mmCIF file of C-alpha atoms and ligand atoms in Angstrom:
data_model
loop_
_atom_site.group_PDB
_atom_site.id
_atom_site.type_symbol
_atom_site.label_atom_id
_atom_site.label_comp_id
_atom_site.label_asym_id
_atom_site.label_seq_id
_atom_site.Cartn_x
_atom_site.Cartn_y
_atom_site.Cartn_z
ATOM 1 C CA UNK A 220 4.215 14.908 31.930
ATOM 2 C CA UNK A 221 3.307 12.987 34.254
ATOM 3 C CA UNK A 222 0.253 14.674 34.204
ATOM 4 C CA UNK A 223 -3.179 13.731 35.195
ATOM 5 C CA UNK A 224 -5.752 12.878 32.478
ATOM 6 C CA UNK A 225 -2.533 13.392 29.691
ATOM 7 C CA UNK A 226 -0.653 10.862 27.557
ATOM 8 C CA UNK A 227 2.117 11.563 24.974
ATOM 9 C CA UNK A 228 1.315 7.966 21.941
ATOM 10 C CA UNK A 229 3.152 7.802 18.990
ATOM 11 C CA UNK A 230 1.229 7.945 15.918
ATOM 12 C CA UNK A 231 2.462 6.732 12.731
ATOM 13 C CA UNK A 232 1.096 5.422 9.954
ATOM 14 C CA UNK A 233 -2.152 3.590 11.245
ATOM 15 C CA UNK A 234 -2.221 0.958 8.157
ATOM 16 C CA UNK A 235 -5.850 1.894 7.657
ATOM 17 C CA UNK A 236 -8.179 -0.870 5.970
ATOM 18 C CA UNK A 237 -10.361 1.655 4.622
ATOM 19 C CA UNK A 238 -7.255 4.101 3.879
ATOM 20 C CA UNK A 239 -8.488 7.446 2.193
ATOM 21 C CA UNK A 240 -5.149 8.483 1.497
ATOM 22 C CA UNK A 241 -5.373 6.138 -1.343
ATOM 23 C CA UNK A 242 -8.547 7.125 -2.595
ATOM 24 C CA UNK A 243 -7.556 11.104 -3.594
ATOM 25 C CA UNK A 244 -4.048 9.653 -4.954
ATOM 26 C CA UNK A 245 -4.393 10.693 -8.846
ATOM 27 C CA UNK A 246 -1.773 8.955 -10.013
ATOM 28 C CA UNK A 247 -2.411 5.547 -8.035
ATOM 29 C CA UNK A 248 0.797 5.923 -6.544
ATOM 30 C CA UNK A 249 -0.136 4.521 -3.093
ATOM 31 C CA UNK A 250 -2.712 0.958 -2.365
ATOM 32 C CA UNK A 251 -3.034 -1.281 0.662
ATOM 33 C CA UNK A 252 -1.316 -4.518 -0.321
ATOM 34 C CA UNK A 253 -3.121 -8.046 0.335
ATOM 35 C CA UNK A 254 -1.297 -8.420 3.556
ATOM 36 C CA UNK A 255 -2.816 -5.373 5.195
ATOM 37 C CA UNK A 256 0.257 -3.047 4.638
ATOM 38 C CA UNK A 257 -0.512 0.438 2.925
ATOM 39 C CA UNK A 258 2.576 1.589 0.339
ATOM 40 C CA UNK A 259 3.988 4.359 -1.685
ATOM 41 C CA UNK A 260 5.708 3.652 -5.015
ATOM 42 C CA UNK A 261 8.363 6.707 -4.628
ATOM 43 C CA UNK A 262 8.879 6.414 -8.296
ATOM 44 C CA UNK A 263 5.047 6.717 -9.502
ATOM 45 C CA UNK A 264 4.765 9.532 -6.557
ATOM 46 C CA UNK A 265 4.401 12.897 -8.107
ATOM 47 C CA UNK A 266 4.358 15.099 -4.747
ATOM 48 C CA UNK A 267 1.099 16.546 -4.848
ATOM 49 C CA UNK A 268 0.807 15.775 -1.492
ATOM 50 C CA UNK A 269 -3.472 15.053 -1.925
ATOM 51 C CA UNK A 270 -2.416 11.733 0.813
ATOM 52 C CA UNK A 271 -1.201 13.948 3.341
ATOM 53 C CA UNK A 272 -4.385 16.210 3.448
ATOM 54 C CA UNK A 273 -6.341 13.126 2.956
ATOM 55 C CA UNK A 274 -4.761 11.383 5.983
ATOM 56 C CA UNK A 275 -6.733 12.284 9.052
ATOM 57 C CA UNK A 276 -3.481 10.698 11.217
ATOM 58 C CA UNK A 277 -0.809 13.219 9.723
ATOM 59 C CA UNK A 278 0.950 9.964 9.039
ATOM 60 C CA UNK A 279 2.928 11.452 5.726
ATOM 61 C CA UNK A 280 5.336 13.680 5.215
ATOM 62 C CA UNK A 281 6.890 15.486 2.433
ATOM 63 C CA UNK A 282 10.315 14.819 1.477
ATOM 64 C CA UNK A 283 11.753 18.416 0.699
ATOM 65 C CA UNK A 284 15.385 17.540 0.379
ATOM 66 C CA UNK A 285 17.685 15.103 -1.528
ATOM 67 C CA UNK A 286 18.389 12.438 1.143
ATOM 68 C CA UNK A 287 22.001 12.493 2.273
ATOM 69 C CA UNK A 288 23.210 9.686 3.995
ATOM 70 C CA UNK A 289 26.814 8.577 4.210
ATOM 71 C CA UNK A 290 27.587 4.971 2.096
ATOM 72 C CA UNK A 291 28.909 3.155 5.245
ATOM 73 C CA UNK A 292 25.616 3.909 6.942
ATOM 74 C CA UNK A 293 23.033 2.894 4.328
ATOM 75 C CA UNK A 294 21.323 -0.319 5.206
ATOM 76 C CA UNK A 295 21.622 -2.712 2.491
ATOM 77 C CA UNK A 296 18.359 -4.780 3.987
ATOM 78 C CA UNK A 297 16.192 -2.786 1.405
ATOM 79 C CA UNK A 298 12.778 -3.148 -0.142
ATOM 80 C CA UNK A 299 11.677 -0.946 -3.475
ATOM 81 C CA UNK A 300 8.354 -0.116 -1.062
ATOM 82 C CA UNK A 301 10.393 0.107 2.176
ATOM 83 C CA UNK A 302 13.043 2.065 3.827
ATOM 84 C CA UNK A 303 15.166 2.557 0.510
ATOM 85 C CA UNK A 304 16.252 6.543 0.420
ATOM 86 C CA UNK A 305 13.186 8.259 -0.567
ATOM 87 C CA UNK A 306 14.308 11.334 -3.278
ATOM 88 C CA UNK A 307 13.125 14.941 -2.956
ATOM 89 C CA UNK A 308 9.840 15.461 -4.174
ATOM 90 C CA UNK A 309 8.231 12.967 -2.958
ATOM 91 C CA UNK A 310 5.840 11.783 0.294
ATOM 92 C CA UNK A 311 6.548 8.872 2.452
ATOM 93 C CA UNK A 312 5.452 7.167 5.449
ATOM 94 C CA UNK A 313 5.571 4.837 7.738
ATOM 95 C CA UNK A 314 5.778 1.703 5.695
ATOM 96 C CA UNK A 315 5.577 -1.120 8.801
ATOM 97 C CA UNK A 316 9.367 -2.146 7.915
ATOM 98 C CA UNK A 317 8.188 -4.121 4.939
ATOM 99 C CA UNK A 318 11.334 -5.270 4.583
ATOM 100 C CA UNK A 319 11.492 -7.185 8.285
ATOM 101 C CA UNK A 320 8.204 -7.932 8.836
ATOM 102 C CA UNK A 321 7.320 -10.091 5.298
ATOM 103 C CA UNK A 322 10.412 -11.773 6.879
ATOM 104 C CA UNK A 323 8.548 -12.743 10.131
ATOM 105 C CA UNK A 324 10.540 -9.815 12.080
ATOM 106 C CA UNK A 325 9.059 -6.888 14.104
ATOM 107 C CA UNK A 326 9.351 -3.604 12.884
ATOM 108 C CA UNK A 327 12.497 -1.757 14.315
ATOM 109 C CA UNK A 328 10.750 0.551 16.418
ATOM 110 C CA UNK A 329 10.104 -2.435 18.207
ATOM 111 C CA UNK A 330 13.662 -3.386 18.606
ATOM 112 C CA UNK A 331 14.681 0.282 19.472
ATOM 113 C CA UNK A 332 12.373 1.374 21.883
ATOM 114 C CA UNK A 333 14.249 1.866 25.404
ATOM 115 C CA UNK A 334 11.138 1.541 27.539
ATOM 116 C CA UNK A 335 9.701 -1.456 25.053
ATOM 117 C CA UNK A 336 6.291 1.159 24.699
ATOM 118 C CA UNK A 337 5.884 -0.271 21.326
ATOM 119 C CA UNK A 338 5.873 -4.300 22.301
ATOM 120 C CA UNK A 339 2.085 -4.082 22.367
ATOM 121 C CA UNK A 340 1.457 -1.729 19.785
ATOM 122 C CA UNK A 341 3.277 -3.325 17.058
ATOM 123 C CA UNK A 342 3.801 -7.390 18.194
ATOM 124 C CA UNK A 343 0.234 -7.882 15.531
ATOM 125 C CA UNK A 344 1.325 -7.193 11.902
ATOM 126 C CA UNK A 345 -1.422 -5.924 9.944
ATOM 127 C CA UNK A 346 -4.011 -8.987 9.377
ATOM 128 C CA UNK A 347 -5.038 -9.289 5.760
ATOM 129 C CA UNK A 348 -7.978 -7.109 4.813
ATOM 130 C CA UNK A 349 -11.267 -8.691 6.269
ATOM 131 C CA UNK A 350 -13.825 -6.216 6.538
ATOM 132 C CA UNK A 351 -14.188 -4.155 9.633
ATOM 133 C CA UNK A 352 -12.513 -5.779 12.018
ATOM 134 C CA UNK A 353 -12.608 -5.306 15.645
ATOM 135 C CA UNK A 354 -9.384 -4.297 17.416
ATOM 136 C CA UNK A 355 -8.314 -6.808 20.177
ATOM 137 C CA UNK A 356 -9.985 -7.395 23.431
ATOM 138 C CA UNK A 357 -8.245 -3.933 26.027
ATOM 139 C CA UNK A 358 -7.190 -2.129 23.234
ATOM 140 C CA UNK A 359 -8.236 0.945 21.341
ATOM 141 C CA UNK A 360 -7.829 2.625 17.623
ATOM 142 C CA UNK A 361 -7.655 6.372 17.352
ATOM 143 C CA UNK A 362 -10.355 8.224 15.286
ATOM 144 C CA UNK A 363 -12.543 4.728 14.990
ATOM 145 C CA UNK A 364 -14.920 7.249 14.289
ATOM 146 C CA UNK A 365 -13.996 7.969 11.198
ATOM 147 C CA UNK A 366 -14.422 4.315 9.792
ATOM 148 C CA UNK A 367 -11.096 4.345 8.288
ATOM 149 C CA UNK A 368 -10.831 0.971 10.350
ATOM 150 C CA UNK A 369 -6.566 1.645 11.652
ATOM 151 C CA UNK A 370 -4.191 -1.652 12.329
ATOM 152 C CA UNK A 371 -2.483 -0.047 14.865
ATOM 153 C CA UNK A 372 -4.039 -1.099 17.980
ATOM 154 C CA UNK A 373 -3.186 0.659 21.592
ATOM 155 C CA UNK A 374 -2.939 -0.815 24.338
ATOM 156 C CA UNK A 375 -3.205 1.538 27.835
ATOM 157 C CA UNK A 376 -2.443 0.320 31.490
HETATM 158 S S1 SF4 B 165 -2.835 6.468 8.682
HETATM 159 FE FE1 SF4 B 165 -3.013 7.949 7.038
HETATM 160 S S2 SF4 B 165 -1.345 7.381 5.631
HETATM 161 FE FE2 SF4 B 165 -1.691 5.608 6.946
HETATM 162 S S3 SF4 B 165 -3.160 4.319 5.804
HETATM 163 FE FE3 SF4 B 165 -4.343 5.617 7.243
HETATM 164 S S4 SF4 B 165 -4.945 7.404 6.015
HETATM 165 FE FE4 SF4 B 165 -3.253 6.383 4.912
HETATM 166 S S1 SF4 B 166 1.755 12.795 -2.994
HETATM 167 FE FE1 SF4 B 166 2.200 10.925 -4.189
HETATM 168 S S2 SF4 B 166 1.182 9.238 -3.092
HETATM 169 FE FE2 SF4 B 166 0.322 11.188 -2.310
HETATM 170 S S3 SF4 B 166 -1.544 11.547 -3.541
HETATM 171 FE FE3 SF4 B 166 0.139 12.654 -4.569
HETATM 172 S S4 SF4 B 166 0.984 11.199 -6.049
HETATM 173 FE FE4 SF4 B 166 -0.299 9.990 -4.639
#
């Protein structure tokens, strides 16, 4: 990279509308909530890991280890479907910083990003569910194919 005809995109957790990780979950352990955001309750969870097949993003990930995470370092800004330590045994996500963006905050990766790459993929949180939306006017979904209708939108200059 740089290479003709090649791009490197992050791809997290697309916040689908039509999100079939949700539909093979046995257990119900994982819905789209009314404002668009798709979440895992880590203490319904019971690992099978169905989602993560399901997802045709490889947006989830199996938590094989206890977390471990000094005190002085955990972020007290928490939210029971958010960023709270996720225990062993379980699968997790992306979860679109629930706990800053219900706040009216962008997600962190927003605030991290050295080069500011995510500005235009993130600066729209997920719109409340409305069908099959369009994305926005220059922008693109990945697999739109698929119908799984994503909320991440990319934008390519
Ligand atoms: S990207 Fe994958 S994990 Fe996220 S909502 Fe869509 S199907 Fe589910
Ligand atoms: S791993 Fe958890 S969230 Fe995923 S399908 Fe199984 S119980 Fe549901």
């Amino acid at each position: 990279m740089p290479a003709p005809g090649k791009a490197y995109i992050p791809v997290q957790c697309q916040q689908c509308e039509n999100p079939p990780c949700v539909k093979v979950c046995p257990v119900k352990a994982t819905w789209p909530e009314p404002d668009g955001i798709v979440v895992i309750d880590y203490n319904q969870c019971i690992g099978c890991r169905c989602c993560m097949s399901a997802c045709p993003y490889g947006a989830r990930h199996f938590n094989w280890s206890e977390p471990s995470l000094p005190a002085d370092q955990v972020n007290p800004n928490m939210h029971v479907l958010g960023n709270r330590p996720r225990m062993r045994g379980v699968v997790e996500k992306c979860t679109f910083c629930i706990q800053r963006t219900r706040k009216g905050l962008l997600p962190a990766c927003h605030d991290a990003c050295p080069t500011g790459a995510a500005s235009s993929a993130t600066s729209s949180t997920p719109s409340p569910r409305s069908g099959s939306s369009s994305p926005p006017s220059g922008s693109s979904v990945l697999k739109s194919e698929l119908g799984t209708h994503p909320k991440f939108f990319y934008f390519y200059s």
